[in-house]
Short mmCIF file of C-alpha atoms in Angstrom, two decimals:
data_model
loop_
_atom_site.label_atom_id
_atom_site.label_comp_id
_atom_site.label_asym_id
_atom_site.label_seq_id
_atom_site.Cartn_x
_atom_site.Cartn_y
_atom_site.Cartn_z
CA MET J 1 62.68 -28.14 -27.52
CA SER J 2 60.52 -31.38 -27.75
CA ALA J 3 56.85 -30.74 -25.75
CA GLY J 4 57.80 -32.00 -22.38
CA TYR J 5 61.35 -30.78 -21.93
CA ARG J 6 62.26 -29.14 -19.00
CA GLN J 7 64.88 -26.85 -20.16
CA ARG J 8 68.44 -26.77 -17.78
CA LEU J 9 68.95 -23.69 -16.16
CA CYS J 10 72.53 -22.13 -14.33
CA VAL J 11 72.19 -19.29 -12.75
CA LEU J 12 75.70 -17.40 -11.37
CA GLY J 13 74.66 -15.17 -8.69
CA SER J 14 71.58 -17.11 -7.36
CA THR J 15 71.70 -15.13 -4.13
CA GLY J 16 70.97 -11.70 -5.29
CA SER J 17 68.58 -9.65 -6.43
CA ILE J 18 67.75 -11.36 -9.82
CA GLY J 19 68.95 -14.52 -8.93
CA THR J 20 65.73 -14.48 -6.21
CA ASN J 21 64.10 -12.86 -8.84
CA THR J 22 65.08 -15.17 -11.31
CA LEU J 23 64.52 -18.48 -8.91
CA ASP J 24 60.58 -16.92 -8.51
CA VAL J 25 59.37 -16.97 -12.43
CA VAL J 26 61.59 -20.28 -12.34
CA ALA J 27 58.89 -21.68 -9.28
CA ARG J 28 55.92 -20.56 -11.11
CA HIS J 29 56.83 -22.72 -13.74
CA PRO J 30 58.23 -26.17 -13.07
CA ASP J 31 57.57 -27.98 -15.71
CA ARG J 32 59.76 -25.40 -17.93
CA PHE J 33 62.11 -25.33 -16.06
CA ASN J 34 65.23 -27.52 -14.17
CA VAL J 35 67.51 -25.43 -11.49
CA PHE J 36 70.43 -27.10 -12.93
CA ALA J 37 73.73 -25.20 -11.16
CA LEU J 38 73.81 -22.54 -8.41
CA SER J 39 76.27 -20.10 -7.35
CA GLY J 40 76.53 -17.78 -4.17
CA GLY J 41 79.61 -16.22 -3.40
CA ARG J 42 80.15 -16.48 0.45
CA ARG J 43 76.77 -16.75 0.95
CA VAL J 44 76.58 -19.73 2.49
CA GLU J 45 73.30 -19.92 4.79
CA GLU J 46 70.91 -18.25 1.38
CA LEU J 47 72.68 -20.79 -0.98
CA LEU J 48 72.31 -24.06 1.21
CA ALA J 49 68.36 -22.69 1.74
CA GLN J 50 68.14 -22.56 -1.75
CA CYS J 51 69.66 -25.94 -2.31
CA VAL J 52 67.51 -27.82 0.43
CA GLN J 53 64.48 -25.49 -2.29
CA TRP J 54 66.13 -26.36 -6.08
CA ARG J 55 68.17 -29.77 -5.63
CA PRO J 56 70.38 -28.58 -8.13
CA ARG J 57 73.38 -31.26 -9.09
CA PHE J 58 76.24 -28.47 -8.92
CA ALA J 59 76.78 -25.55 -6.12
CA VAL J 60 79.35 -22.95 -6.30
CA MET J 61 80.83 -20.82 -3.78
CA SER J 62 83.89 -18.25 -4.62
CA ASP J 63 86.74 -19.62 -2.37
CA GLU J 64 86.77 -23.17 -0.45
CA ASP J 65 86.07 -22.16 3.71
CA ALA J 66 82.33 -20.96 2.30
CA SER J 67 82.63 -23.63 0.16
CA ARG J 68 83.61 -26.08 3.36
CA ARG J 69 80.76 -24.73 5.30
CA LEU J 70 78.11 -25.56 2.32
CA ARG J 71 79.18 -29.31 2.02
CA GLU J 72 78.89 -29.60 5.85
CA GLY J 73 74.46 -28.09 5.35
CA ILE J 74 74.08 -30.12 2.31
CA ALA J 75 75.15 -33.42 4.38
CA GLN J 76 73.19 -32.56 7.03
CA ALA J 77 70.82 -31.71 4.96
CA GLY J 78 70.62 -35.35 3.19
CA LEU J 79 70.71 -33.89 -0.09
CA SER J 80 73.68 -34.85 -2.83
CA THR J 81 74.16 -31.61 -4.73
CA GLU J 82 78.22 -31.51 -5.28
CA VAL J 83 80.00 -28.37 -3.83
CA LEU J 84 82.49 -26.56 -5.79
CA SER J 85 84.84 -23.00 -5.28
CA GLY J 86 86.36 -21.06 -6.95
CA GLU J 87 86.46 -18.83 -10.56
CA GLN J 88 87.37 -22.11 -12.90
CA ALA J 89 84.43 -23.94 -11.07
CA LEU J 90 81.73 -20.87 -11.99
CA CYS J 91 83.18 -20.90 -15.59
CA ASP J 92 82.60 -24.99 -15.19
CA ILE J 93 79.11 -24.76 -14.65
CA ALA J 94 78.51 -22.01 -16.88
CA SER J 95 80.34 -24.31 -19.93
CA HIS J 96 78.94 -27.44 -18.65
CA SER J 97 76.70 -29.67 -21.73
CA GLU J 98 74.11 -29.96 -19.49
CA VAL J 99 72.85 -27.39 -18.88
CA ASP J 100 70.56 -25.22 -21.29
CA VAL J 101 70.11 -21.58 -20.13
CA VAL J 102 72.99 -19.22 -18.06
CA MET J 103 71.60 -16.45 -15.69
CA ALA J 104 74.88 -14.47 -15.27
CA ALA J 105 73.69 -12.07 -12.43
CA ILE J 106 76.88 -12.51 -10.36
CA VAL J 107 78.22 -8.52 -10.16
CA GLY J 108 81.55 -7.20 -10.74
CA ALA J 109 84.27 -8.07 -12.84
CA ALA J 110 84.11 -11.29 -11.53
CA GLY J 111 81.30 -12.53 -13.75
CA LEU J 112 83.99 -12.33 -17.11
CA ALA J 113 85.04 -15.29 -16.91
CA PRO J 114 82.41 -17.22 -16.76
CA CYS J 115 80.50 -15.52 -18.81
CA LEU J 116 82.57 -15.50 -21.80
CA ALA J 117 82.68 -19.93 -20.55
CA ALA J 118 79.12 -19.96 -21.13
CA ALA J 119 78.92 -17.77 -25.09
CA ARG J 120 82.59 -19.69 -26.24
CA SER J 121 79.83 -22.98 -25.39
CA GLY J 122 76.98 -22.03 -27.38
CA LYS J 123 74.22 -21.13 -23.95
CA ARG J 124 71.17 -18.83 -23.72
CA LEU J 125 72.77 -16.45 -22.16
CA LEU J 126 71.09 -14.00 -19.63
CA LEU J 127 73.00 -11.01 -19.58
CA ALA J 128 72.18 -8.93 -16.03
CA ASN J 129 75.92 -8.77 -15.53
CA LYS J 130 77.43 -5.57 -16.82
CA GLU J 131 80.51 -5.78 -16.14
CA ALA J 132 80.85 -8.74 -18.98
CA LEU J 133 80.21 -5.38 -21.60
CA VAL J 134 81.54 -2.66 -19.66
CA VAL J 135 85.18 -4.61 -18.54
CA GLY J 136 85.36 -6.54 -22.33
CA GLY J 137 82.93 -5.66 -24.20
CA ALA J 138 85.10 -6.37 -28.10
CA LEU J 139 86.54 -9.20 -25.94
CA PHE J 140 82.89 -10.81 -24.84
CA MET J 141 80.74 -9.91 -28.19
CA GLY J 142 83.57 -12.05 -30.28
CA ALA J 143 82.90 -14.86 -27.51
CA VAL J 144 78.85 -15.03 -28.14
CA ALA J 145 79.72 -15.23 -32.46
CA GLU J 146 82.11 -17.86 -32.03
CA GLY J 147 80.38 -19.82 -29.55
CA GLY J 148 76.79 -19.09 -31.75
CA ALA J 149 75.11 -18.28 -28.29
CA THR J 150 71.98 -16.84 -27.95
CA LEU J 151 72.21 -13.46 -26.15
CA LEU J 152 69.36 -11.55 -24.35
CA PRO J 153 69.31 -8.52 -21.91
CA ILE J 154 68.35 -8.82 -18.76
CA ASP J 155 68.44 -5.40 -17.77
CA SER J 156 65.45 -3.71 -17.50
CA GLU J 157 66.14 -0.90 -20.42
CA HIS J 158 68.50 -2.94 -22.04
CA SER J 159 65.70 -5.60 -22.15
CA ALA J 160 62.76 -3.35 -23.39
CA ILE J 161 65.26 -2.09 -26.37
CA PHE J 162 65.89 -5.24 -27.38
CA GLN J 163 61.39 -6.03 -27.37
CA CYS J 164 61.91 -3.14 -29.67
CA LEU J 165 64.31 -3.59 -32.51
CA PRO J 166 63.23 -5.45 -35.60
CA GLU J 167 63.45 -9.34 -35.79
CA ASP J 168 66.38 -8.87 -37.91
CA VAL J 169 69.95 -8.06 -36.05
CA GLY J 170 70.77 -7.12 -39.74
CA THR J 171 68.45 -4.30 -39.68
CA TRP J 172 69.36 -2.65 -37.06
CA ALA J 173 71.47 0.50 -37.35
CA GLU J 174 70.34 1.35 -40.37
CA ARG J 175 65.56 0.78 -39.49
CA ILE J 176 67.18 3.03 -35.69
CA ASP J 177 68.26 7.04 -35.45
CA HIS J 178 69.42 6.50 -32.31
CA ILE J 179 68.18 4.59 -29.02
CA VAL J 180 66.92 6.47 -25.65
CA LEU J 181 67.49 4.26 -22.22
CA THR J 182 65.69 5.78 -19.15
CA ALA J 183 66.45 6.57 -15.20
CA SER J 184 64.44 6.97 -12.95
CA GLY J 185 67.09 9.79 -11.48
CA GLY J 186 67.26 7.88 -8.30
CA PRO J 187 66.63 9.20 -4.84
CA PHE J 188 68.33 12.23 -5.16
CA ARG J 189 66.50 13.64 -8.72
CA GLN J 190 65.04 17.36 -7.28
CA ARG J 191 67.65 17.48 -4.39
CA ASP J 192 70.25 20.66 -3.81
CA PRO J 193 73.59 19.20 -6.00
CA ALA J 194 75.25 21.39 -3.00
CA THR J 195 73.99 19.30 -0.53
CA LEU J 196 74.90 15.84 -2.33
CA ARG J 197 78.20 15.91 0.15
CA ASP J 198 76.44 14.91 3.32
CA VAL J 199 74.87 11.72 2.03
CA THR J 200 74.04 8.90 4.36
CA PRO J 201 74.79 5.12 2.71
CA ASP J 202 71.06 3.92 3.77
CA GLN J 203 69.83 7.55 1.96
CA ALA J 204 71.49 6.25 -0.97
CA CYS J 205 70.50 2.99 -0.40
CA ALA J 206 66.72 4.18 -0.63
CA HIS J 207 65.53 3.92 -4.76
CA PRO J 208 62.68 5.56 -4.81
CA ASN J 209 61.12 2.39 -8.02
CA TRP J 210 63.85 -0.77 -8.33
CA VAL J 211 64.61 -2.65 -4.79
CA MET J 212 67.91 -3.35 -6.28
CA GLY J 213 71.22 -4.15 -3.98
CA ARG J 214 72.94 -1.94 -2.35
CA LYS J 215 76.15 -0.86 -4.55
CA ILE J 216 73.30 -0.91 -7.83
CA SER J 217 71.52 1.65 -5.58
CA VAL J 218 74.63 3.86 -4.65
CA ASP J 219 74.64 3.07 -8.96
CA SER J 220 71.58 4.31 -9.26
CA ALA J 221 72.02 7.71 -7.30
CA THR J 222 75.17 8.68 -9.06
CA MET J 223 73.64 7.81 -11.98
CA MET J 224 77.42 5.67 -13.11
CA ASN J 225 74.34 2.64 -13.49
CA LYS J 226 72.83 4.53 -16.11
CA ALA J 227 76.70 5.34 -17.24
CA LEU J 228 77.77 1.88 -17.76
CA GLU J 229 74.11 1.09 -19.51
CA VAL J 230 75.03 3.07 -21.62
CA ILE J 231 79.03 1.93 -21.83
CA GLU J 232 76.51 -2.21 -22.38
CA ALA J 233 74.12 -0.47 -25.17
CA ARG J 234 76.17 0.04 -27.30
CA TRP J 235 78.05 -2.98 -27.22
CA LEU J 236 74.52 -5.12 -26.83
CA PHE J 237 73.78 -2.86 -30.47
CA GLY J 238 76.53 -1.84 -32.28
CA LEU J 239 75.53 1.78 -31.99
CA THR J 240 78.36 4.30 -32.48
CA PRO J 241 77.84 6.17 -29.17
CA ASP J 242 76.01 8.92 -30.25
CA ARG J 243 73.80 6.90 -30.83
CA ILE J 244 72.66 6.64 -27.02
CA LYS J 245 70.44 8.69 -25.41
CA VAL J 246 69.64 9.26 -21.49
CA VAL J 247 66.29 10.75 -20.11
CA LEU J 248 65.11 10.63 -16.80
CA HIS J 249 61.97 9.55 -16.78
CA PRO J 250 60.90 9.23 -12.84
CA GLN J 251 57.97 6.45 -12.62
CA SER J 252 60.50 4.30 -14.06
CA ILE J 253 56.80 2.74 -16.77
CA ILE J 254 58.35 3.32 -19.82
CA HIS J 255 61.93 1.27 -19.88
CA SER J 256 63.35 2.33 -22.43
CA MET J 257 62.32 3.79 -26.26
CA VAL J 258 64.03 3.10 -30.00
CA VAL J 259 63.16 6.60 -31.64
CA CYS J 260 63.63 4.88 -35.55
CA ARG J 261 64.93 6.89 -38.84
CA ASP J 262 60.87 8.40 -39.49
CA ARG J 263 60.67 9.23 -36.19
CA SER J 264 58.25 6.88 -34.99
CA VAL J 265 59.85 6.37 -31.68
CA LEU J 266 59.14 2.30 -29.78
CA ALA J 267 58.27 2.50 -25.91
CA GLN J 268 58.41 -0.84 -24.19
CA LEU J 269 56.05 0.18 -20.89
CA GLY J 270 55.37 -2.32 -17.49
CA THR J 271 55.83 -2.12 -13.94
CA PRO J 272 59.24 -1.47 -12.72
CA ASP J 273 59.84 -5.32 -11.60
CA MET J 274 62.56 -7.48 -12.44
CA ARG J 275 61.00 -10.66 -12.98
CA VAL J 276 59.51 -8.36 -16.00
CA PRO J 277 62.77 -8.82 -18.22
CA ILE J 278 63.41 -12.06 -16.90
CA ALA J 279 60.71 -14.11 -17.61
CA TYR J 280 61.02 -12.94 -21.40
CA GLY J 281 64.65 -14.12 -21.28
CA LEU J 282 63.43 -17.20 -19.31
CA SER J 283 60.75 -17.67 -22.18
CA TRP J 284 62.78 -15.86 -25.92
CA PRO J 285 60.87 -15.29 -28.20
CA ASN J 286 57.68 -16.68 -26.49
CA ARG J 287 56.04 -14.85 -23.02
CA ILE J 288 55.47 -16.73 -20.08
CA GLU J 289 53.91 -15.00 -16.41
CA SER J 290 56.30 -13.29 -14.49
CA GLY J 291 54.74 -12.55 -11.54
CA ALA J 292 55.06 -8.40 -11.73
CA ASP J 293 51.45 -6.50 -11.41
CA LEU J 294 49.97 -5.82 -13.96
CA LEU J 295 50.30 -2.05 -15.40
CA ASP J 296 47.59 0.64 -14.53
CA PHE J 297 47.16 2.79 -16.58
CA THR J 298 44.23 4.34 -14.80
CA ARG J 299 45.79 5.00 -11.82
CA LEU J 300 48.84 7.12 -13.78
CA SER J 301 48.82 9.91 -13.02
CA ALA J 302 51.26 11.34 -15.82
CA LEU J 303 54.34 10.68 -18.04
CA THR J 304 57.54 12.63 -17.49
CA PHE J 305 60.46 13.33 -18.61
CA GLU J 306 63.87 15.44 -17.76
CA GLU J 307 67.04 16.37 -19.15
CA ALA J 308 69.70 14.91 -16.30
CA ASP J 309 71.79 17.70 -14.22
CA SER J 310 75.21 16.73 -15.06
CA HIS J 311 76.30 18.69 -11.11
CA ARG J 312 74.12 15.93 -9.61
CA TYR J 313 74.84 13.43 -11.68
CA PRO J 314 78.95 14.66 -13.09
CA GLY J 315 79.57 10.61 -13.45
CA LEU J 316 76.96 9.89 -16.74
CA GLN J 317 79.37 11.60 -19.43
CA LEU J 318 81.87 9.78 -18.76
CA ALA J 319 80.03 6.95 -20.42
CA TRP J 320 80.73 8.63 -24.21
CA ASP J 321 84.22 9.52 -22.66
CA THR J 322 85.49 6.30 -21.79
CA LEU J 323 83.78 4.58 -25.15
CA ASN J 324 85.71 7.03 -27.84
CA GLY J 325 88.73 7.27 -25.27
CA PRO J 326 91.65 4.58 -26.14
CA ALA J 327 91.07 0.77 -25.16
CA GLY J 328 90.13 -0.50 -21.76
CA SER J 329 88.89 2.68 -20.90
CA THR J 330 85.98 1.75 -19.78
CA CYS J 331 87.67 -1.58 -17.93
CA VAL J 332 88.88 1.16 -15.81
CA LEU J 333 85.73 3.30 -14.92
CA ASN J 334 84.35 -0.25 -13.39
CA ALA J 335 86.83 -0.83 -11.30
CA ALA J 336 87.22 2.64 -10.16
CA ASN J 337 83.89 2.72 -9.38
CA GLU J 338 83.33 -0.38 -7.60
CA VAL J 339 86.19 0.66 -5.05
CA ALA J 340 84.61 3.77 -4.91
CA VAL J 341 80.63 2.50 -4.48
CA ASP J 342 82.46 0.34 -1.59
CA ALA J 343 84.94 3.88 0.29
CA PHE J 344 81.42 5.22 0.50
CA LEU J 345 79.57 2.30 1.58
CA THR J 346 82.76 1.55 4.41
CA GLY J 347 82.15 5.37 5.14
CA ARG J 348 86.14 5.29 3.58
CA ILE J 349 84.91 8.77 1.28
CA ARG J 350 81.56 11.27 0.65
CA PHE J 351 78.98 10.76 -1.43
CA ASP J 352 80.26 12.91 -3.81
CA GLN J 353 83.50 12.13 -3.77
CA ILE J 354 82.63 9.32 -6.14
CA HIS J 355 83.38 10.69 -8.80
CA ALA J 356 86.09 12.57 -8.31
CA VAL J 357 88.35 8.80 -7.58
CA ASN J 358 86.51 7.25 -11.34
CA ALA J 359 87.60 10.90 -12.77
CA GLN J 360 90.65 11.18 -10.92
CA SER J 361 91.42 6.51 -12.62
CA LEU J 362 90.89 7.03 -16.02
CA VAL J 363 93.74 10.13 -16.04
CA ASP J 364 95.84 8.00 -13.15
CA CYS J 365 96.06 4.67 -14.72
CA ALA J 366 97.44 4.23 -18.13
CA VAL J 367 95.58 1.84 -20.57
CA GLU J 368 98.51 -0.37 -22.81
CA SER J 369 97.78 -1.38 -26.34
CA GLY J 370 96.25 -4.77 -26.27
CA CYS J 371 95.30 -5.08 -22.80
CA CYS J 372 91.98 -5.70 -24.07
CA ASP J 373 92.84 -9.11 -26.11
CA SER J 374 92.32 -11.99 -23.03
CA VAL J 375 90.79 -12.37 -20.31
CA GLU J 376 94.66 -12.39 -19.00
CA GLY J 377 95.05 -9.13 -19.66
CA LEU J 378 91.24 -7.19 -18.87
CA LEU J 379 91.56 -8.79 -15.19
CA ALA J 380 95.57 -7.26 -14.95
CA LEU J 381 94.12 -4.18 -16.16
CA ASP J 382 90.78 -3.99 -13.27
CA ALA J 383 93.68 -5.33 -11.03
CA LYS J 384 95.65 -1.73 -11.69
CA ALA J 385 92.54 0.63 -12.11
CA ARG J 386 91.81 -1.57 -8.30
CA ARG J 387 95.27 -0.07 -6.36
CA VAL J 388 94.47 3.47 -8.38
CA ALA J 389 91.37 4.27 -6.91
CA GLN J 390 92.69 2.74 -4.09
CA VAL J 391 95.36 5.00 -3.26
CA ILE J 392 93.05 7.91 -4.89
CA SER J 393 90.32 7.37 -1.95
CA SER J 394 92.71 6.75 0.43
CA GLY J 395 93.82 10.60 -0.18
CA LEU J 396 90.68 12.14 -0.11
CA SER J 397 89.47 13.78 3.06
CA ARG J 398 85.70 12.91 4.23
#
């Protein structure tokens, strides 16, 4: 990049926690970044406020009704931002010829198509949407290679691993023994598993260390977020499932570790603040100010580690089960989990029934050969798994 050049940024999912943290980092470096496009699902008021602040060329909503309301707000504010809607519009802004960097922060399988579009267009792709790899790992990594994209993980654990690995990608497999993803254990790490049936949504969303959206907070409480991260790590780092481990680390200071062949252990440490991996992704291979607090070692009482209790976190094992199962199994798991978490948050099933929905969906949803070879096949499997999970959820009694 020439001196004084401002990278043009597209933020997919700008109204969510990752999106707002991204814009917070960008605001600290107005000389480095230009916000070119934003998308915000159906959160019209939040996206309008962002458009007023950043004046992007494009803003995308998930449907035409939300787009109409945003257009009205844009007109009243006297902005020139063009408002679009739908999946194709997301793909268009992610692959736009004037975009340099794409922050992929749309939650769920809805982020797969625009992530693929960005990858095939050779963008610097900051991946916070783990579902792109969980749903279509082989297809997605193929698109990255095909387009010559630069893929940088934003999940704190995967960013930590990336920062600890040798720069020469081709030597990863031969130089490391395995990687260790750390997990806080969520709000129920010390709670009697027998009492988890009584957990409320607000309790499940009260994460002890991180500020996150409700869906991912529930995933942290069940450890399904870690199961999905294991699947994501398999594709990001090209490791077989047996070379990916998980350990509980309640303090969330060590974000993950790489165990080398010689048994040296490399770890990345920092305060639990998503702006750190976001800033690293935006500035790689350099580093910029993130706004996070400095880690004060003198105030750390201890760094502790524990095994994950399989009775408290039965869903964690599903990561290895699906990676070793038929192609498409991870897609089914992701879809079923989204349905199960929504059913819990809306009071239709108990917290301890989330795993039952996920596990039974893997049994009941048949995966057909070749379903993972295209976006259409993956989305069809995703939709099928959701229908299966809905039926299972409806059959459970609270």
